[in-house]
mmCIF file of C-alpha atoms in Angstrom:
data_model
loop_
_atom_site.group_PDB
_atom_site.id
_atom_site.type_symbol
_atom_site.label_atom_id
_atom_site.label_comp_id
_atom_site.label_asym_id
_atom_site.label_seq_id
_atom_site.Cartn_x
_atom_site.Cartn_y
_atom_site.Cartn_z
ATOM 1 C CA ASP A 1 2.735 -113.376 -90.763
ATOM 2 C CA ILE A 2 2.577 -112.531 -87.361
ATOM 3 C CA GLN A 3 4.717 -109.416 -86.340
ATOM 4 C CA MET A 4 6.041 -109.067 -82.650
ATOM 5 C CA THR A 5 6.679 -105.451 -81.434
ATOM 6 C CA GLN A 6 8.834 -104.845 -78.265
ATOM 7 C CA SER A 7 8.987 -102.047 -75.919
ATOM 8 C CA PRO A 8 10.993 -100.175 -74.836
ATOM 9 C CA SER A 9 13.670 -100.702 -77.387
ATOM 10 C CA THR A 10 16.284 -99.611 -74.594
ATOM 11 C CA LEU A 11 15.543 -99.657 -71.074
ATOM 12 C CA SER A 12 18.202 -97.721 -68.702
ATOM 13 C CA ALA A 13 18.282 -99.484 -65.002
ATOM 14 C CA SER A 14 20.340 -99.854 -62.130
ATOM 15 C CA VAL A 15 21.262 -103.148 -59.796
ATOM 16 C CA GLY A 16 18.111 -103.714 -57.584
ATOM 17 C CA ASP A 17 15.519 -102.302 -60.013
ATOM 18 C CA ARG A 18 12.356 -104.206 -61.394
ATOM 19 C CA LEU A 19 12.013 -103.962 -65.103
ATOM 20 C CA THR A 20 9.318 -104.659 -67.137
ATOM 21 C CA ILE A 21 9.390 -105.282 -71.087
ATOM 22 C CA THR A 22 6.255 -105.555 -73.264
ATOM 23 C CA CYS A 23 5.513 -107.605 -76.231
ATOM 24 C CA ARG A 24 2.650 -107.165 -78.484
ATOM 25 C CA ALA A 25 1.511 -109.729 -81.380
ATOM 26 C CA SER A 26 -0.023 -108.263 -84.393
ATOM 27 C CA GLN A 27 -2.925 -111.078 -83.947
ATOM 28 C CA ASN A 28 -3.958 -113.493 -81.075
ATOM 29 C CA ILE A 29 -1.222 -116.352 -80.427
ATOM 30 C CA ASN A 30 -2.917 -117.578 -76.999
ATOM 31 C CA LYS A 31 0.309 -118.239 -74.884
ATOM 32 C CA TYR A 32 2.779 -119.273 -77.822
ATOM 33 C CA LEU A 33 5.412 -116.930 -76.383
ATOM 34 C CA ALA A 34 9.028 -117.143 -75.400
ATOM 35 C CA TRP A 35 11.685 -114.869 -74.029
ATOM 36 C CA TYR A 36 15.176 -115.103 -74.615
ATOM 37 C CA GLN A 37 18.260 -113.067 -73.213
ATOM 38 C CA ARG A 38 21.266 -112.412 -75.723
ATOM 39 C CA LYS A 39 24.589 -111.452 -74.520
ATOM 40 C CA PRO A 40 27.442 -110.323 -76.693
ATOM 41 C CA GLY A 41 29.708 -113.306 -77.753
ATOM 42 C CA LYS A 42 27.281 -115.565 -76.034
ATOM 43 C CA ALA A 43 24.765 -118.007 -77.153
ATOM 44 C CA PRO A 44 21.041 -116.802 -76.976
ATOM 45 C CA ASN A 45 19.479 -118.260 -73.387
ATOM 46 C CA LEU A 46 15.944 -119.530 -73.279
ATOM 47 C CA LEU A 47 14.086 -117.795 -70.320
ATOM 48 C CA ILE A 48 10.475 -118.450 -70.363
ATOM 49 C CA TYR A 49 8.110 -120.446 -72.888
ATOM 50 C CA ALA A 50 4.259 -120.990 -73.011
ATOM 51 C CA ALA A 51 4.235 -117.001 -72.041
ATOM 52 C CA SER A 52 4.751 -117.475 -68.225
ATOM 53 C CA THR A 53 6.593 -121.216 -67.561
ATOM 54 C CA LEU A 54 10.320 -120.645 -66.138
ATOM 55 C CA ASN A 55 12.736 -122.540 -68.144
ATOM 56 C CA GLY A 56 14.901 -124.645 -65.890
ATOM 57 C CA GLY A 57 17.719 -123.200 -64.346
ATOM 58 C CA VAL A 58 16.621 -119.804 -64.817
ATOM 59 C CA PRO A 59 16.437 -117.641 -61.937
ATOM 60 C CA SER A 60 13.060 -117.012 -60.233
ATOM 61 C CA ARG A 61 13.480 -113.344 -60.588
ATOM 62 C CA PHE A 62 12.461 -113.645 -64.156
ATOM 63 C CA SER A 63 8.693 -113.796 -64.453
ATOM 64 C CA GLY A 64 6.462 -113.757 -67.614
ATOM 65 C CA SER A 65 2.793 -113.165 -68.087
ATOM 66 C CA GLY A 66 0.060 -112.410 -70.426
ATOM 67 C CA SER A 67 -1.753 -114.154 -73.466
ATOM 68 C CA GLY A 68 -3.651 -113.161 -76.712
ATOM 69 C CA THR A 69 -1.761 -110.030 -77.984
ATOM 70 C CA GLU A 70 -0.060 -108.367 -74.914
ATOM 71 C CA PHE A 71 2.766 -110.264 -72.882
ATOM 72 C CA THR A 72 5.295 -108.634 -70.374
ATOM 73 C CA LEU A 73 8.660 -110.083 -69.147
ATOM 74 C CA THR A 74 9.407 -108.862 -65.538
ATOM 75 C CA ILE A 75 12.806 -109.151 -63.780
ATOM 76 C CA ASN A 76 12.714 -108.504 -60.191
ATOM 77 C CA SER A 77 15.523 -107.268 -58.210
ATOM 78 C CA LEU A 78 18.261 -106.792 -61.422
ATOM 79 C CA GLN A 79 21.478 -108.200 -61.055
ATOM 80 C CA PRO A 80 24.874 -107.610 -62.813
ATOM 81 C CA ASP A 81 24.385 -110.641 -64.785
ATOM 82 C CA ASP A 82 20.847 -109.342 -66.413
ATOM 83 C CA PHE A 83 22.211 -106.543 -68.569
ATOM 84 C CA ALA A 84 21.642 -108.085 -71.965
ATOM 85 C CA THR A 85 19.321 -107.702 -74.742
ATOM 86 C CA TYR A 86 15.868 -109.492 -74.614
ATOM 87 C CA TYR A 87 13.755 -111.090 -77.230
ATOM 88 C CA CYS A 88 10.279 -112.336 -77.426
ATOM 89 C CA GLN A 89 9.199 -114.494 -79.665
ATOM 90 C CA GLN A 90 6.063 -116.314 -81.111
ATOM 91 C CA TYR A 91 5.754 -119.874 -82.312
ATOM 92 C CA MET A 92 1.861 -119.884 -82.937
ATOM 93 C CA SER A 93 2.760 -119.680 -86.736
ATOM 94 C CA PHE A 94 6.040 -120.500 -88.002
ATOM 95 C CA TRP A 95 8.763 -118.174 -85.537
ATOM 96 C CA THR A 96 8.890 -114.387 -85.385
ATOM 97 C CA PHE A 97 11.115 -112.627 -82.831
ATOM 98 C CA GLY A 98 10.252 -108.900 -81.432
ATOM 99 C CA GLN A 99 12.759 -106.492 -82.459
ATOM 100 C CA GLY A 100 14.810 -106.730 -78.940
ATOM 101 C CA THR A 101 14.890 -104.797 -75.690
ATOM 102 C CA GLN A 102 18.638 -103.635 -74.714
ATOM 103 C CA VAL A 103 18.676 -103.421 -71.032
ATOM 104 C CA GLU A 104 21.759 -101.214 -70.307
ATOM 105 C CA VAL A 105 23.522 -99.573 -67.083
ATOM 106 C CA LYS A 106 21.875 -96.310 -66.047
ATOM 107 C CA GLN B 1 29.257 -131.967 -72.549
ATOM 108 C CA VAL B 2 25.773 -131.304 -74.451
ATOM 109 C CA ARG B 3 26.103 -128.574 -77.151
ATOM 110 C CA LEU B 4 25.876 -127.508 -80.313
ATOM 111 C CA MET B 5 28.775 -125.811 -82.381
ATOM 112 C CA GLU B 6 28.474 -123.839 -85.812
ATOM 113 C CA SER B 7 30.886 -123.589 -88.303
ATOM 114 C CA GLY B 8 31.565 -122.657 -92.050
ATOM 115 C CA GLY B 9 31.431 -118.665 -91.846
ATOM 116 C CA GLY B 10 34.002 -116.402 -93.114
ATOM 117 C CA VAL B 11 34.420 -113.805 -95.695
ATOM 118 C CA VAL B 12 32.806 -114.275 -99.133
ATOM 119 C CA GLN B 13 32.285 -112.739 -102.360
ATOM 120 C CA PRO B 14 28.773 -111.621 -103.381
ATOM 121 C CA GLY B 15 27.199 -114.124 -105.835
ATOM 122 C CA ARG B 16 29.424 -117.116 -104.065
ATOM 123 C CA SER B 17 27.830 -120.035 -102.041
ATOM 124 C CA LEU B 18 28.574 -121.032 -98.276
ATOM 125 C CA ARG B 19 27.916 -124.000 -96.310
ATOM 126 C CA LEU B 20 27.116 -123.579 -92.638
ATOM 127 C CA SER B 21 27.333 -126.692 -90.339
ATOM 128 C CA CYS B 22 25.704 -127.369 -86.647
ATOM 129 C CA ALA B 23 27.456 -130.001 -84.867
ATOM 130 C CA ALA B 24 25.830 -131.694 -81.671
ATOM 131 C CA SER B 25 27.755 -133.609 -79.113
ATOM 132 C CA GLY B 26 26.429 -135.044 -76.062
ATOM 133 C CA PHE B 27 22.995 -135.727 -77.782
ATOM 134 C CA THR B 28 21.569 -137.141 -81.017
ATOM 135 C CA LEU B 29 20.711 -134.253 -82.930
ATOM 136 C CA SER B 30 18.604 -136.251 -85.197
ATOM 137 C CA ASN B 31 15.769 -136.591 -82.275
ATOM 138 C CA PHE B 32 15.132 -132.906 -82.425
ATOM 139 C CA GLY B 33 13.700 -130.155 -84.699
ATOM 140 C CA VAL B 34 16.490 -127.744 -85.488
ATOM 141 C CA HIS B 35 16.422 -124.101 -86.702
ATOM 142 C CA TRP B 36 18.832 -121.406 -88.476
ATOM 143 C CA VAL B 37 18.396 -117.823 -86.834
ATOM 144 C CA ARG B 38 20.514 -114.855 -88.229
ATOM 145 C CA GLN B 39 21.522 -111.607 -86.857
ATOM 146 C CA ALA B 40 22.738 -108.954 -89.019
ATOM 147 C CA PRO B 41 25.113 -106.534 -87.430
ATOM 148 C CA GLY B 42 23.300 -104.109 -84.878
ATOM 149 C CA LYS B 43 20.148 -105.905 -85.821
ATOM 150 C CA GLY B 44 17.843 -108.095 -83.968
ATOM 151 C CA LEU B 45 17.314 -111.979 -84.521
ATOM 152 C CA THR B 46 15.468 -113.315 -87.472
ATOM 153 C CA TRP B 47 14.464 -116.786 -87.885
ATOM 154 C CA VAL B 48 15.585 -118.205 -91.273
ATOM 155 C CA SER B 49 14.863 -121.833 -91.285
ATOM 156 C CA TYR B 50 13.674 -125.154 -90.043
ATOM 157 C CA ILE B 51 14.234 -128.961 -89.915
ATOM 158 C CA SER B 52 12.022 -131.380 -88.695
ATOM 159 C CA TYR B 53 13.461 -134.265 -86.654
ATOM 160 C CA VAL B 54 12.853 -136.772 -89.108
ATOM 161 C CA GLY B 55 13.960 -134.666 -91.863
ATOM 162 C CA SER B 56 11.300 -134.888 -93.794
ATOM 163 C CA ASN B 57 10.094 -131.312 -93.382
ATOM 164 C CA SER B 58 11.865 -128.119 -94.120
ATOM 165 C CA ILE B 59 10.603 -124.509 -93.935
ATOM 166 C CA TYR B 60 12.056 -121.262 -95.041
ATOM 167 C CA ALA B 61 11.351 -117.456 -94.387
ATOM 168 C CA ASN B 62 10.159 -115.690 -97.318
ATOM 169 C CA SER B 63 13.219 -113.814 -97.297
ATOM 170 C CA VAL B 64 15.531 -116.463 -98.055
ATOM 171 C CA ARG B 65 13.589 -119.346 -99.651
ATOM 172 C CA GLY B 66 14.892 -120.307 -103.103
ATOM 173 C CA ARG B 67 18.454 -119.822 -102.068
ATOM 174 C CA PHE B 68 18.877 -121.286 -98.642
ATOM 175 C CA THR B 69 18.985 -125.203 -98.351
ATOM 176 C CA ILE B 70 18.629 -127.105 -94.787
ATOM 177 C CA SER B 71 19.442 -130.576 -94.608
ATOM 178 C CA ARG B 72 20.875 -133.164 -92.032
ATOM 179 C CA ASP B 73 23.969 -135.131 -91.764
ATOM 180 C CA SER B 74 23.272 -137.872 -89.143
ATOM 181 C CA SER B 75 26.314 -139.398 -89.764
ATOM 182 C CA ARG B 76 28.197 -136.289 -88.362
ATOM 183 C CA ASN B 77 25.321 -135.755 -85.842
ATOM 184 C CA ALA B 78 24.861 -132.357 -87.703
ATOM 185 C CA VAL B 79 22.422 -130.295 -89.616
ATOM 186 C CA SER B 80 23.875 -127.715 -92.676
ATOM 187 C CA LEU B 81 22.400 -124.801 -94.211
ATOM 188 C CA GLN B 82 23.769 -124.151 -97.728
ATOM 189 C CA ILE B 83 23.540 -120.654 -98.755
ATOM 190 C CA SER B 84 23.646 -119.603 -102.750
ATOM 191 C CA SER B 85 23.784 -116.232 -104.292
ATOM 192 C CA LEU B 86 24.996 -114.562 -101.287
ATOM 193 C CA THR B 87 24.413 -110.925 -100.963
ATOM 194 C CA PRO B 88 25.649 -108.193 -98.501
ATOM 195 C CA GLU B 89 22.198 -108.414 -96.777
ATOM 196 C CA ASP B 90 23.087 -111.997 -95.860
ATOM 197 C CA THR B 91 26.118 -110.625 -93.524
ATOM 198 C CA GLY B 92 25.596 -111.460 -89.945
ATOM 199 C CA ILE B 93 25.806 -113.912 -87.195
ATOM 200 C CA TYR B 94 24.083 -117.478 -87.885
ATOM 201 C CA PHE B 95 23.135 -119.595 -84.763
ATOM 202 C CA CYS B 96 21.813 -122.741 -84.936
ATOM 203 C CA ALA B 97 19.214 -123.787 -82.306
ATOM 204 C CA ARG B 98 17.595 -127.050 -81.329
ATOM 205 C CA GLU B 99 14.157 -127.537 -80.229
ATOM 206 C CA GLY B 100 12.915 -129.113 -77.223
ATOM 207 C CA HIS B 101 10.650 -132.353 -76.660
ATOM 208 C CA ALA B 102 7.071 -131.494 -75.219
ATOM 209 C CA PRO B 103 6.456 -129.487 -73.984
ATOM 210 C CA LYS B 104 9.087 -127.427 -75.631
ATOM 211 C CA ILE B 105 8.387 -128.444 -79.293
ATOM 212 C CA ASN B 106 8.747 -125.085 -81.392
ATOM 213 C CA ILE B 107 10.767 -123.744 -78.644
ATOM 214 C CA PHE B 108 14.724 -122.916 -78.948
ATOM 215 C CA GLU B 109 15.731 -124.499 -75.953
ATOM 216 C CA MET B 110 19.481 -124.986 -76.967
ATOM 217 C CA TRP B 111 21.802 -122.688 -79.224
ATOM 218 C CA GLY B 112 25.054 -122.488 -80.362
ATOM 219 C CA GLN B 113 27.299 -119.638 -80.217
ATOM 220 C CA GLY B 114 27.153 -118.928 -83.777
ATOM 221 C CA THR B 115 29.083 -118.354 -86.711
ATOM 222 C CA MET B 116 30.003 -115.186 -88.765
ATOM 223 C CA VAL B 117 29.379 -114.675 -92.417
ATOM 224 C CA THR B 118 30.468 -111.507 -93.893
ATOM 225 C CA VAL B 119 29.495 -110.964 -97.815
ATOM 226 C CA SER B 120 31.755 -108.517 -99.169
ATOM 227 C CA SER B 121 33.717 -108.123 -102.226
#
């Protein structure tokens, strides 16, 4: 099974900050990686797929990069609506999520 | 309105069974692959099951294989998840998610808001 490891687990930030979340795969997954945003009481939301393709309707301050085993999600100029938990997910071999990164108010 | 809605959750005693439903509105669910994802209290997202768009292929996580059964009810434009021999470890929010079409196959493009399952005596 492919394991996904995110870091950090928690990130304290302020509005306007630039954030980077890292996701590592236990083996090569090429670019079969997605990022999701999860807010309490709401459905998870697809942000990015194929490691760097922005899903429709997602603000351009979100971006993704990486391939193979190392990936990053970057949020430029954090907005109040961005405080949430973010998950990476590999879909090369079945489906596995990272443990999540909670972005909280500093 | 295009959306997915889960139902069927509740408080259940250990050892009992439960059937969750994921109903689609605004589109035909049988045209898409569908997944169930679980989130235990205070934990992250865990994939549990998948059914292909034609319903001929179903896949389960190792942790639930043999107790979970995913199926389609095309007449109701829905997908069900039957859970048997419930244990407290099955407690959590259960989400259904729809895949996209190419290039978003295998990607969870649309999600429901989830239904809560609590296994307790």
